Short mmCIF file of C-alpha atoms in Angstrom, two decimals:
data_model
loop_
_atom_site.label_atom_id
_atom_site.label_comp_id
_atom_site.label_asym_id
_atom_site.label_seq_id
_atom_site.Cartn_x
_atom_site.Cartn_y
_atom_site.Cartn_z
CA MET X 1 103.40 83.97 92.26
CA ALA X 2 105.58 87.06 92.67
CA ASP X 3 105.15 89.12 95.83
CA TRP X 4 103.26 92.45 95.65
CA GLU X 5 102.16 92.19 91.99
CA GLU X 6 98.86 91.19 90.41
CA GLU X 7 99.12 88.16 88.18
CA VAL X 8 96.85 85.58 86.54
CA ARG X 9 98.30 82.12 86.04
CA LEU X 10 96.84 78.90 84.61
CA THR X 11 97.20 75.78 86.76
CA ARG X 12 96.84 72.17 85.59
CA TRP X 13 95.21 69.54 87.80
CA VAL X 14 95.31 65.77 87.42
CA ARG X 15 93.24 63.06 89.04
CA ALA X 16 95.25 60.87 91.40
CA PRO X 17 94.14 57.84 93.45
CA SER X 18 93.92 60.07 96.52
CA GLY X 19 92.08 62.91 94.73
CA TRP X 20 92.96 65.86 92.56
CA ALA X 21 96.55 67.16 92.54
CA CYS X 22 98.06 70.28 91.01
CA GLU X 23 100.95 69.74 88.64
CA SER X 24 104.23 71.47 89.45
CA GLY X 25 104.75 74.88 87.90
CA LYS X 26 106.94 77.94 88.19
CA ILE X 27 107.36 79.07 91.80
CA ALA X 28 108.48 82.64 92.41
CA PRO X 29 110.98 83.11 95.26
CA LEU X 30 109.87 84.93 98.38
CA GLU X 31 111.24 88.45 98.67
CA PRO X 32 114.01 88.61 101.32
CA PHE X 33 114.19 90.99 104.27
CA PRO X 34 114.30 93.99 104.31
CA SER X 35 113.00 94.30 100.74
CA ASP X 36 109.85 92.38 101.70
CA ALA X 37 109.04 94.68 104.62
CA TYR X 38 109.69 97.80 102.57
CA HIS X 39 107.43 96.62 99.75
CA ALA X 40 104.72 95.68 102.24
CA MET X 41 104.73 99.19 103.71
CA MET X 42 104.90 100.80 100.28
CA ILE X 43 102.06 98.77 98.72
CA GLY X 44 99.96 99.08 101.89
CA LEU X 45 100.23 102.87 101.86
CA ARG X 46 99.59 103.06 98.10
CA ASP X 47 96.43 100.97 98.36
CA TYR X 48 95.14 102.88 101.40
CA VAL X 49 95.66 106.34 99.89
CA ASN X 50 94.39 105.50 96.41
CA THR X 51 91.42 103.41 97.53
CA ASN X 52 90.28 106.21 99.85
CA ARG X 53 90.84 108.77 97.07
CA PHE X 54 93.27 111.05 98.84
CA PRO X 55 95.20 113.32 96.45
CA GLY X 56 98.41 112.56 98.37
CA VAL X 57 99.91 112.69 101.83
CA VAL X 58 101.30 115.31 104.18
CA LEU X 59 103.73 114.59 107.01
CA GLY X 60 106.01 116.32 109.45
CA LEU X 61 109.65 116.00 108.35
CA SER X 62 111.74 116.50 111.47
CA GLY X 63 115.21 115.64 110.26
CA GLY X 64 114.98 112.31 112.12
CA ILE X 65 115.11 108.82 110.69
CA ASP X 66 111.47 107.83 111.24
CA SER X 67 109.95 110.71 109.29
CA ALA X 68 112.66 110.43 106.61
CA LEU X 69 111.82 106.76 106.04
CA CYS X 70 108.08 107.52 105.95
CA ALA X 71 108.65 110.25 103.36
CA ALA X 72 110.69 107.84 101.25
CA ILE X 73 108.03 105.13 101.49
CA ALA X 74 105.37 107.67 100.49
CA ALA X 75 107.38 108.84 97.48
CA ASP X 76 107.92 105.25 96.37
CA ALA X 77 104.25 104.45 96.91
CA LEU X 78 102.67 107.52 95.32
CA GLY X 79 105.37 109.45 93.51
CA PRO X 80 107.29 112.41 95.01
CA GLU X 81 104.83 114.92 93.56
CA ARG X 82 102.08 113.58 95.87
CA VAL X 83 104.18 113.93 99.04
CA TRP X 84 104.09 117.19 101.04
CA SER X 85 106.61 117.37 103.86
CA VAL X 86 106.54 120.09 106.50
CA MET X 87 109.30 121.14 108.88
CA LEU X 88 107.86 122.51 112.14
CA PRO X 89 110.85 123.87 114.09
CA SER X 90 110.73 125.08 117.67
CA ARG X 91 113.42 126.86 119.65
CA PHE X 92 114.84 123.43 120.53
CA THR X 93 115.24 122.37 116.89
CA GLY X 94 118.90 122.26 115.96
CA GLN X 95 120.40 123.54 112.73
CA GLU X 96 121.50 119.98 112.01
CA SER X 97 117.88 118.83 111.91
CA LEU X 98 116.86 121.71 109.66
CA SER X 99 119.68 120.93 107.25
CA ASP X 100 118.98 117.18 107.28
CA ALA X 101 115.26 117.70 106.60
CA THR X 102 115.99 120.10 103.73
CA GLU X 103 118.51 117.74 102.16
CA CYS X 104 116.22 114.74 102.64
CA ALA X 105 113.28 116.45 100.87
CA ALA X 106 115.60 117.44 98.01
CA MET X 107 116.91 113.88 97.66
CA ILE X 108 113.37 112.48 97.60
CA GLY X 109 112.12 115.23 95.31
CA CYS X 110 109.08 116.13 97.41
CA ARG X 111 107.70 119.49 98.50
CA LEU X 112 109.01 120.93 101.77
CA ASP X 113 107.45 123.82 103.69
CA THR X 114 108.77 125.27 106.95
CA ILE X 115 106.27 126.51 109.53
CA PRO X 116 107.89 127.61 112.83
CA ILE X 117 105.74 126.81 115.86
CA ALA X 118 107.28 129.43 118.18
CA PRO X 119 104.32 131.86 117.85
CA ALA X 120 101.85 129.15 118.89
CA VAL X 121 104.08 127.99 121.76
CA GLY X 122 104.26 131.58 122.98
CA ALA X 123 100.48 131.90 122.77
CA PHE X 124 99.99 128.75 124.86
CA ASP X 125 102.53 129.97 127.42
CA ALA X 126 100.57 133.21 127.76
CA MET X 127 97.20 131.44 127.89
CA LEU X 128 98.32 129.06 130.62
CA SER X 129 100.57 131.40 132.59
CA ASP X 130 98.09 131.98 135.41
CA SER X 131 97.10 128.32 135.69
CA PHE X 132 100.74 127.16 135.53
CA ALA X 133 102.13 129.96 137.72
CA ASP X 134 103.08 127.71 140.65
CA ALA X 135 104.06 124.65 138.59
CA GLN X 136 107.47 123.59 137.32
CA VAL X 137 108.18 123.15 133.62
CA ASP X 138 107.94 119.43 132.80
CA ILE X 139 106.76 117.04 130.10
CA THR X 140 103.53 119.05 129.78
CA GLU X 141 105.33 121.77 127.84
CA GLU X 142 106.94 119.13 125.62
CA ASN X 143 103.55 117.64 124.81
CA ILE X 144 102.12 121.07 123.98
CA GLN X 145 104.77 121.45 121.26
CA SER X 146 103.88 118.07 119.79
CA ARG X 147 100.17 118.88 119.84
CA ILE X 148 100.77 122.23 118.14
CA ARG X 149 102.52 120.34 115.35
CA GLY X 150 99.61 117.90 115.13
CA VAL X 151 97.05 120.72 114.88
CA THR X 152 99.12 122.47 112.21
CA LEU X 153 99.49 119.37 110.06
CA MET X 154 95.81 118.49 110.44
CA ALA X 155 94.92 122.02 109.32
CA LEU X 156 96.92 121.53 106.12
CA SER X 157 95.26 118.15 105.60
CA ASN X 158 91.76 119.59 106.12
CA LYS X 159 92.37 122.64 103.95
CA PHE X 160 94.01 120.97 100.97
CA GLY X 161 92.99 117.30 101.18
CA PRO X 162 96.15 115.18 101.57
CA MET X 163 96.02 112.49 104.24
CA LEU X 164 98.17 113.16 107.29
CA MET X 165 100.66 110.34 107.92
CA THR X 166 102.07 109.66 111.36
CA THR X 167 105.65 108.50 111.67
CA GLY X 168 106.05 106.74 115.03
CA ASN X 169 107.76 103.34 115.09
CA LYS X 170 106.69 100.24 117.05
CA SER X 171 109.40 100.62 119.70
CA GLU X 172 108.08 104.05 120.66
CA MET X 173 104.43 103.01 120.59
CA SER X 174 105.17 99.90 122.65
CA VAL X 175 106.38 101.99 125.59
CA GLY X 176 104.18 105.05 125.08
CA TYR X 177 107.00 107.31 123.86
CA ALA X 178 104.54 109.35 121.80
CA THR X 179 102.11 112.22 122.39
CA ILE X 180 98.45 111.38 122.07
CA TYR X 181 96.68 114.04 119.93
CA GLY X 182 100.15 115.25 118.94
CA ASP X 183 102.55 113.18 116.85
CA MET X 184 99.96 110.37 116.97
CA ALA X 185 97.39 112.47 115.06
CA GLY X 186 96.86 111.23 111.53
CA GLY X 187 95.17 108.75 109.24
CA TYR X 188 97.79 106.08 108.54
CA ASN X 189 101.27 105.06 109.68
CA PRO X 190 103.43 103.00 107.28
CA ILE X 191 105.96 102.07 110.01
CA LYS X 192 103.42 101.28 112.73
CA ASP X 193 104.66 97.68 113.00
CA ALA X 194 108.39 98.36 112.48
CA TYR X 195 110.71 98.39 115.49
CA LYS X 196 113.40 101.07 115.64
CA MET X 197 116.20 98.72 114.60
CA THR X 198 114.03 97.66 111.65
CA VAL X 199 113.69 101.34 110.73
CA PHE X 200 117.49 101.60 110.64
CA ALA X 201 117.76 98.48 108.47
CA LEU X 202 115.08 99.69 106.07
CA SER X 203 116.66 103.13 105.78
CA ARG X 204 120.08 101.68 104.96
CA TRP X 205 118.52 99.30 102.45
CA ARG X 206 116.53 102.04 100.70
CA ASN X 207 119.59 104.26 100.41
CA ALA X 208 121.32 101.43 98.55
CA HIS X 209 118.37 100.02 96.55
CA LYS X 210 115.34 101.32 94.73
CA PRO X 211 112.32 99.04 95.28
CA ARG X 212 111.35 97.33 92.05
CA LEU X 213 107.79 98.70 92.22
CA GLY X 214 108.76 102.09 93.63
CA LEU X 215 107.93 105.46 92.04
CA GLY X 216 110.59 107.41 93.91
CA PRO X 217 114.15 108.41 92.96
CA ASP X 218 116.79 105.91 91.89
CA GLY X 219 119.50 106.97 94.35
CA PRO X 220 119.69 107.51 98.12
CA VAL X 221 116.67 109.12 99.79
CA MET X 222 118.15 110.51 102.99
CA PRO X 223 121.47 111.95 104.20
CA GLU X 224 123.74 109.48 105.95
CA ASN X 225 123.72 111.78 108.98
CA ILE X 226 120.02 111.05 109.55
CA ILE X 227 120.87 107.36 109.96
CA THR X 228 123.96 107.80 112.15
CA LYS X 229 123.06 110.64 114.54
CA PRO X 230 121.53 109.86 117.97
CA PRO X 231 117.70 109.94 117.81
CA SER X 232 116.00 112.86 119.57
CA ALA X 233 112.49 114.29 119.88
CA GLU X 234 114.03 117.78 120.31
CA LEU X 235 111.39 118.97 122.77
CA ARG X 236 113.87 120.25 125.36
CA PRO X 237 117.54 121.30 125.35
CA ASP X 238 120.04 118.58 124.34
CA GLN X 239 117.35 115.88 124.48
CA LYS X 240 118.15 112.34 123.37
CA ASP X 241 115.85 109.29 123.22
CA SER X 242 118.39 107.49 125.41
CA ASP X 243 117.55 109.92 128.24
CA SER X 244 114.15 108.23 128.60
CA LEU X 245 114.62 104.79 127.05
CA PRO X 246 117.19 101.97 127.09
CA PRO X 247 119.41 101.77 124.00
CA TYR X 248 117.23 100.67 121.07
CA GLU X 249 119.21 97.46 120.58
CA THR X 250 118.33 96.48 124.16
CA LEU X 251 114.80 97.85 124.06
CA ASP X 252 113.87 96.05 120.84
CA ALA X 253 115.22 92.72 122.12
CA ILE X 254 113.06 93.05 125.25
CA LEU X 255 110.00 94.17 123.27
CA ARG X 256 110.29 91.29 120.81
CA GLY X 257 110.42 88.92 123.77
CA LEU X 258 107.43 90.45 125.52
CA ILE X 259 105.28 91.07 122.45
CA GLU X 260 106.21 88.76 119.56
CA ARG X 261 107.34 85.77 121.64
CA GLN X 262 104.87 86.45 124.48
CA LEU X 263 107.44 85.65 127.15
CA SER X 264 107.19 86.71 130.79
CA VAL X 265 109.64 88.97 132.61
CA ALA X 266 111.03 85.93 134.43
CA GLU X 267 111.59 84.05 131.17
CA LEU X 268 113.48 86.99 129.62
CA VAL X 269 115.60 87.38 132.76
CA GLY X 270 116.31 83.66 132.52
CA GLU X 271 117.72 84.31 129.04
CA GLY X 272 120.22 86.72 130.55
CA MET X 273 118.44 90.08 130.29
CA ASP X 274 118.73 92.68 133.05
CA LYS X 275 115.80 92.25 135.45
CA PRO X 276 115.21 95.93 136.42
CA THR X 277 115.31 96.96 132.76
CA VAL X 278 112.91 94.22 131.66
CA GLU X 279 110.53 95.02 134.52
CA ARG X 280 110.59 98.72 133.65
CA VAL X 281 109.90 98.06 129.96
CA ALA X 282 107.08 95.64 130.80
CA ARG X 283 105.44 98.29 133.00
CA MET X 284 105.71 100.86 130.21
CA VAL X 285 104.17 98.47 127.67
CA ALA X 286 101.20 97.78 129.94
CA ALA X 287 100.67 101.45 130.81
CA ALA X 288 100.64 102.56 127.14
CA GLU X 289 97.76 100.34 126.05
CA TYR X 290 95.28 103.23 126.09
CA LYS X 291 97.48 105.23 123.71
CA ARG X 292 97.83 102.36 121.27
CA ARG X 293 94.05 101.91 121.16
CA GLN X 294 93.83 105.45 119.76
CA SER X 295 96.62 105.13 117.20
CA CYS X 296 95.98 105.09 113.45
CA PRO X 297 96.15 101.93 111.29
CA GLY X 298 99.24 100.62 109.52
CA VAL X 299 100.51 97.61 107.62
CA LYS X 300 101.14 94.35 109.49
CA LEU X 301 104.76 93.16 109.43
CA SER X 302 105.04 91.00 112.54
CA PRO X 303 103.04 88.19 114.16
CA MET X 304 101.74 90.68 116.74
CA LEU X 305 100.35 93.89 115.25
CA PHE X 306 98.96 96.19 117.93
CA GLY X 307 95.19 96.52 117.72
CA LYS X 308 94.71 93.38 115.62
CA ASP X 309 96.72 90.53 117.09
CA ARG X 310 97.75 91.66 120.58
CA ARG X 311 94.78 92.70 122.71
CA TYR X 312 95.03 93.57 126.37
CA PRO X 313 92.50 95.36 128.62
CA LEU X 314 92.90 99.12 129.01
CA THR X 315 92.55 98.80 132.78
CA ASN X 316 93.92 95.84 134.71
CA THR X 317 95.29 94.72 138.05
CA PHE X 318 98.13 92.58 136.69
#
Protein backbone atom coordinates (compact mmCIF):
# COMPACT_ATOMS: atom_id res chain seq x y z
CA MET A 1 0.00 0.00 0.00
CA ALA A 2 1.03 3.64 -0.42
CA ASP A 3 3.47 5.09 2.11
CA TRP A 4 2.14 7.45 4.84
CA GLU A 5 -1.58 7.12 4.01
CA GLU A 6 -4.35 5.07 5.61
CA GLU A 7 -5.94 2.58 3.26
CA VAL A 8 -8.15 -0.51 3.39
CA ARG A 9 -7.62 -3.10 0.68
CA LEU A 10 -9.22 -6.49 0.01
CA THR A 11 -6.85 -9.42 -0.51
CA ARG A 12 -7.69 -12.78 -2.11
CA TRP A 13 -6.18 -16.01 -0.80
CA VAL A 14 -6.12 -19.41 -2.48
CA ARG A 15 -5.33 -22.83 -1.11
CA ALA A 16 -2.12 -24.29 -2.53
CA PRO A 17 -0.49 -27.68 -1.87
CA SER A 18 1.94 -25.98 0.52
CA GLY A 19 -0.75 -23.92 2.29
CA TRP A 20 -2.58 -20.67 1.74
CA ALA A 21 -1.14 -18.11 -0.69
CA CYS A 22 -2.13 -14.53 -1.41
CA GLU A 23 -2.93 -13.71 -5.02
CA SER A 24 -0.92 -10.94 -6.66
CA GLY A 25 -2.41 -7.46 -6.48
CA LYS A 26 -1.48 -3.84 -6.97
CA ILE A 27 1.82 -2.96 -5.28
CA ALA A 28 2.52 0.70 -4.56
CA PRO A 29 6.11 1.83 -5.15
CA LEU A 30 8.23 2.81 -2.17
CA GLU A 31 8.75 6.55 -1.83
CA PRO A 32 12.32 7.51 -2.84
CA PHE A 33 14.80 9.51 -0.77
CA PRO A 34 14.59 12.31 0.29
CA SER A 35 10.81 12.42 -0.11
CA ASP A 36 10.46 9.36 2.14
CA ALA A 37 12.48 10.91 4.96
CA TYR A 38 10.64 14.21 4.71
CA HIS A 39 7.23 12.52 4.84
CA ALA A 40 8.35 10.38 7.80
CA MET A 41 9.32 13.49 9.77
CA MET A 42 6.18 15.34 8.72
CA ILE A 43 3.74 12.53 9.57
CA GLY A 44 5.61 11.73 12.79
CA LEU A 45 5.33 15.33 14.00
CA ARG A 46 1.68 15.59 12.93
CA ASP A 47 0.71 12.44 14.82
CA TYR A 48 2.67 13.44 17.93
CA VAL A 49 1.22 16.95 18.15
CA ASN A 50 -2.36 16.00 17.33
CA THR A 51 -2.48 12.85 19.44
CA ASN A 52 -1.18 14.78 22.46
CA ARG A 53 -3.66 17.60 21.74
CA PHE A 54 -1.24 20.47 21.42
CA PRO A 55 -2.73 23.50 19.65
CA GLY A 56 0.47 23.86 17.61
CA VAL A 57 4.21 24.24 17.98
CA VAL A 58 6.67 26.98 18.88
CA LEU A 59 10.33 26.99 17.89
CA GLY A 60 13.35 29.23 17.77
CA LEU A 61 14.00 30.43 14.21
CA SER A 62 17.66 31.41 14.09
CA GLY A 63 18.20 32.05 10.40
CA GLY A 64 20.07 28.73 10.16
CA ILE A 65 19.20 25.69 8.09
CA ASP A 66 18.18 23.34 10.92
CA SER A 67 15.48 25.59 12.37
CA ALA A 68 14.32 26.61 8.89
CA LEU A 69 13.80 22.95 7.92
CA CYS A 70 11.99 22.24 11.20
CA ALA A 71 9.67 25.20 10.63
CA ALA A 72 8.92 23.95 7.12
CA ILE A 73 8.23 20.42 8.36
CA ALA A 74 5.91 21.82 11.04
CA ALA A 75 4.00 23.94 8.52
CA ASP A 76 3.60 20.94 6.22
CA ALA A 77 2.54 18.75 9.14
CA LEU A 78 0.13 21.11 10.88
CA GLY A 79 -0.48 24.08 8.62
CA PRO A 80 1.41 27.40 8.85
CA GLU A 81 -1.22 28.90 11.16
CA ARG A 82 -0.24 26.42 13.90
CA VAL A 83 3.49 27.26 13.74
CA TRP A 84 4.91 30.05 15.94
CA SER A 85 8.52 30.93 15.21
CA VAL A 86 10.58 33.16 17.47
CA MET A 87 13.82 34.97 16.68
CA LEU A 88 15.96 35.40 19.82
CA PRO A 89 18.88 37.61 18.77
CA SER A 90 21.91 38.37 20.91
CA ARG A 91 24.69 40.86 20.28
CA PHE A 92 26.44 38.16 18.22
CA THR A 93 23.47 37.66 15.88
CA GLY A 94 24.27 39.04 12.45
CA GLN A 95 21.92 41.07 10.29
CA GLU A 96 22.11 38.28 7.72
CA SER A 97 20.54 35.85 10.18
CA LEU A 98 17.80 38.32 11.10
CA SER A 99 16.97 38.89 7.45
CA ASP A 100 17.06 35.17 6.61
CA ALA A 101 14.76 34.29 9.52
CA THR A 102 12.29 37.03 8.58
CA GLU A 103 12.23 35.96 4.94
CA CYS A 104 11.93 32.28 5.87
CA ALA A 105 8.89 32.88 8.12
CA ALA A 106 7.27 34.94 5.34
CA MET A 107 7.88 32.19 2.77
CA ILE A 108 6.40 29.56 5.08
CA GLY A 109 3.53 31.82 6.13
CA CYS A 110 3.98 31.30 9.87
CA ARG A 111 4.01 33.77 12.75
CA LEU A 112 7.37 35.30 13.68
CA ASP A 113 8.11 37.20 16.90
CA THR A 114 11.46 38.75 17.82
CA ILE A 115 12.54 38.70 21.47
CA PRO A 116 16.09 40.04 22.03
CA ILE A 117 17.93 38.21 24.82
CA ALA A 118 20.42 41.01 25.59
CA PRO A 119 18.58 42.14 28.77
CA ALA A 120 18.68 38.62 30.21
CA VAL A 121 22.34 38.15 29.23
CA GLY A 122 23.16 41.41 30.99
CA ALA A 123 21.27 40.28 34.08
CA PHE A 124 23.23 37.01 34.22
CA ASP A 125 26.51 38.87 33.74
CA ALA A 126 25.63 41.07 36.72
CA MET A 127 24.43 38.15 38.84
CA LEU A 128 27.59 36.14 38.25
CA SER A 129 30.12 38.99 38.17
CA ASP A 130 31.48 38.32 41.66
CA SER A 131 31.65 34.55 41.20
CA PHE A 132 33.22 34.89 37.73
CA ALA A 133 35.52 37.79 38.64
CA ASP A 134 38.77 35.83 38.31
CA ALA A 135 37.66 33.57 35.44
CA GLN A 136 38.14 34.01 31.71
CA VAL A 137 35.20 34.20 29.32
CA ASP A 138 34.72 30.77 27.74
CA ILE A 139 32.02 28.36 26.59
CA THR A 140 30.12 29.00 29.84
CA GLU A 141 28.92 32.36 28.55
CA GLU A 142 27.90 30.75 25.26
CA ASN A 143 25.83 28.15 27.09
CA ILE A 144 24.12 30.84 29.18
CA GLN A 145 22.84 32.43 25.97
CA SER A 146 21.46 29.11 24.76
CA ARG A 147 19.78 28.44 28.10
CA ILE A 148 18.21 31.91 28.13
CA ARG A 149 16.68 31.08 24.76
CA GLY A 150 15.43 27.75 26.09
CA VAL A 151 13.80 29.38 29.13
CA THR A 152 12.16 32.02 26.93
CA LEU A 153 10.71 29.50 24.50
CA MET A 154 9.51 27.25 27.33
CA ALA A 155 7.78 30.26 28.88
CA LEU A 156 5.85 30.86 25.66
CA SER A 157 4.99 27.16 25.50
CA ASN A 158 3.76 27.11 29.11
CA LYS A 159 1.80 30.34 28.81
CA PHE A 160 0.03 29.68 25.53
CA GLY A 161 0.12 25.90 25.06
CA PRO A 162 2.07 25.12 21.86
CA MET A 163 4.65 22.36 22.12
CA LEU A 164 8.27 23.53 21.98
CA MET A 165 10.20 21.83 19.17
CA THR A 166 13.96 21.43 19.30
CA THR A 167 15.93 21.71 16.09
CA GLY A 168 19.28 19.94 16.58
CA ASN A 169 20.42 17.46 13.93
CA LYS A 170 21.98 14.03 14.50
CA SER A 171 25.51 15.17 13.61
CA GLU A 172 25.45 17.74 16.41
CA MET A 173 23.88 15.40 18.95
CA SER A 174 26.35 12.64 18.08
CA VAL A 175 29.30 14.76 19.19
CA GLY A 176 27.58 16.79 21.92
CA TYR A 177 27.51 20.05 19.94
CA ALA A 178 24.38 21.16 21.80
CA THR A 179 23.56 22.83 25.13
CA ILE A 180 21.74 20.69 27.64
CA TYR A 181 18.80 22.65 29.14
CA GLY A 182 19.32 25.18 26.34
CA ASP A 183 18.72 24.37 22.68
CA MET A 184 17.96 20.78 23.76
CA ALA A 185 14.92 21.91 25.81
CA GLY A 186 11.65 20.88 24.20
CA GLY A 187 9.10 18.15 23.61
CA TYR A 188 9.90 16.75 20.16
CA ASN A 189 12.55 17.04 17.46
CA PRO A 190 11.57 16.19 13.86
CA ILE A 191 15.21 16.06 12.66
CA LYS A 192 16.58 14.12 15.63
CA ASP A 193 17.73 11.26 13.38
CA ALA A 194 18.84 13.35 10.37
CA TYR A 195 22.55 13.99 9.83
CA LYS A 196 23.61 17.47 8.74
CA MET A 197 24.15 16.47 5.11
CA THR A 198 20.66 14.94 5.16
CA VAL A 199 19.34 18.27 6.43
CA PHE A 200 20.91 19.97 3.40
CA ALA A 201 19.40 17.39 1.04
CA LEU A 202 15.95 17.69 2.61
CA SER A 203 16.05 21.49 2.49
CA ARG A 204 16.98 21.53 -1.20
CA TRP A 205 14.28 18.97 -1.95
CA ARG A 206 11.57 20.89 -0.06
CA ASN A 207 12.45 24.12 -1.84
CA ALA A 208 11.83 22.35 -5.14
CA HIS A 209 8.88 20.10 -4.17
CA LYS A 210 5.79 20.29 -2.02
CA PRO A 211 5.18 17.00 -0.19
CA ARG A 212 2.04 15.34 -1.48
CA LEU A 213 0.48 15.23 2.01
CA GLY A 214 1.83 18.60 3.13
CA LEU A 215 -0.28 21.52 4.37
CA GLY A 216 2.37 24.16 3.78
CA PRO A 217 3.00 26.52 0.86
CA ASP A 218 3.45 25.33 -2.71
CA GLY A 219 6.74 27.12 -3.42
CA PRO A 220 10.14 27.35 -1.70
CA VAL A 221 10.14 27.53 2.10
CA MET A 222 13.51 29.09 2.85
CA PRO A 223 15.91 31.57 1.23
CA GLU A 224 18.72 30.01 -0.77
CA ASN A 225 21.19 31.86 1.47
CA ILE A 226 20.13 29.72 4.44
CA ILE A 227 21.24 26.62 2.53
CA THR A 228 24.50 28.00 1.17
CA LYS A 229 25.96 30.06 4.04
CA PRO A 230 28.43 28.45 6.50
CA PRO A 231 26.59 27.08 9.57
CA SER A 232 27.12 28.97 12.84
CA ALA A 233 25.71 28.92 16.37
CA GLU A 234 26.43 32.68 16.63
CA LEU A 235 27.34 32.54 20.32
CA ARG A 236 30.62 34.44 19.94
CA PRO A 237 32.14 36.81 17.36
CA ASP A 238 32.60 35.35 13.85
CA GLN A 239 31.80 31.83 15.07
CA LYS A 240 31.51 28.97 12.58
CA ASP A 241 30.66 25.30 13.22
CA SER A 242 33.91 24.42 11.44
CA ASP A 243 35.82 26.08 14.31
CA SER A 244 34.81 23.20 16.59
CA LEU A 245 33.97 20.35 14.22
CA PRO A 246 35.41 18.73 11.08
CA PRO A 247 33.65 19.67 7.83
CA TYR A 248 30.19 18.09 7.88
CA GLU A 249 30.93 15.93 4.84
CA THR A 250 33.84 14.38 6.77
CA LEU A 251 32.05 14.30 10.11
CA ASP A 252 28.95 12.58 8.75
CA ALA A 253 31.01 9.91 6.97
CA ILE A 254 32.81 9.11 10.23
CA LEU A 255 29.59 9.15 12.26
CA ARG A 256 27.80 6.83 9.85
CA GLY A 257 30.73 4.44 10.15
CA LEU A 258 30.82 4.55 13.94
CA ILE A 259 27.07 4.57 14.56
CA GLU A 260 25.13 3.06 11.64
CA ARG A 261 27.78 0.55 10.51
CA GLN A 262 29.15 -0.02 14.03
CA LEU A 263 32.74 -0.01 12.82
CA SER A 264 35.78 0.55 15.04
CA VAL A 265 38.27 3.40 14.72
CA ALA A 266 40.80 0.97 13.25
CA GLU A 267 38.32 -0.25 10.63
CA LEU A 268 37.48 3.31 9.53
CA VAL A 269 41.18 4.20 9.34
CA GLY A 270 41.65 1.07 7.25
CA GLU A 271 39.10 2.52 4.81
CA GLY A 272 41.31 5.55 4.36
CA MET A 273 39.97 7.99 6.97
CA ASP A 274 42.31 10.25 8.94
CA LYS A 275 43.20 8.52 12.22
CA PRO A 276 43.44 11.59 14.53
CA THR A 277 40.13 12.91 13.21
CA VAL A 278 38.35 9.56 13.64
CA GLU A 279 39.77 9.14 17.14
CA ARG A 280 38.66 12.64 18.11
CA VAL A 281 35.13 12.10 16.79
CA ALA A 282 34.87 8.72 18.53
CA ARG A 283 35.85 10.34 21.84
CA MET A 284 33.23 13.06 21.36
CA VAL A 285 30.52 10.49 20.58
CA ALA A 286 31.30 8.52 23.73
CA ALA A 287 31.48 11.62 25.95
CA ALA A 288 28.09 12.96 24.77
CA GLU A 289 26.06 9.91 25.78
CA TYR A 290 24.72 11.63 28.90
CA LYS A 291 23.37 14.51 26.81
CA ARG A 292 21.63 12.22 24.36
CA ARG A 293 19.91 10.38 27.21
CA GLN A 294 18.22 13.67 28.11
CA SER A 295 17.20 14.67 24.59
CA CYS A 296 13.57 14.72 23.43
CA PRO A 297 12.03 12.07 21.14
CA GLY A 298 11.95 12.20 17.35
CA VAL A 299 11.11 10.08 14.33
CA LYS A 300 13.36 7.16 13.42
CA LEU A 301 15.03 7.45 9.99
CA SER A 302 18.13 5.29 10.32
CA PRO A 303 18.97 1.80 11.60
CA MET A 304 20.45 3.37 14.75
CA LEU A 305 18.19 5.92 16.44
CA PHE A 306 19.75 7.28 19.62
CA GLY A 307 17.86 6.15 22.71
CA LYS A 308 16.09 3.28 20.98
CA ASP A 309 18.56 1.28 18.92
CA ARG A 310 22.01 2.41 20.06
CA ARG A 311 22.51 2.05 23.82
CA TYR A 312 25.80 2.61 25.57
CA PRO A 313 26.51 3.10 29.30
CA LEU A 314 26.68 6.67 30.57
CA THR A 315 29.92 5.92 32.41
CA ASN A 316 32.53 3.54 31.03
CA THR A 317 36.22 2.73 30.96
CA PHE A 318 36.47 1.97 27.24
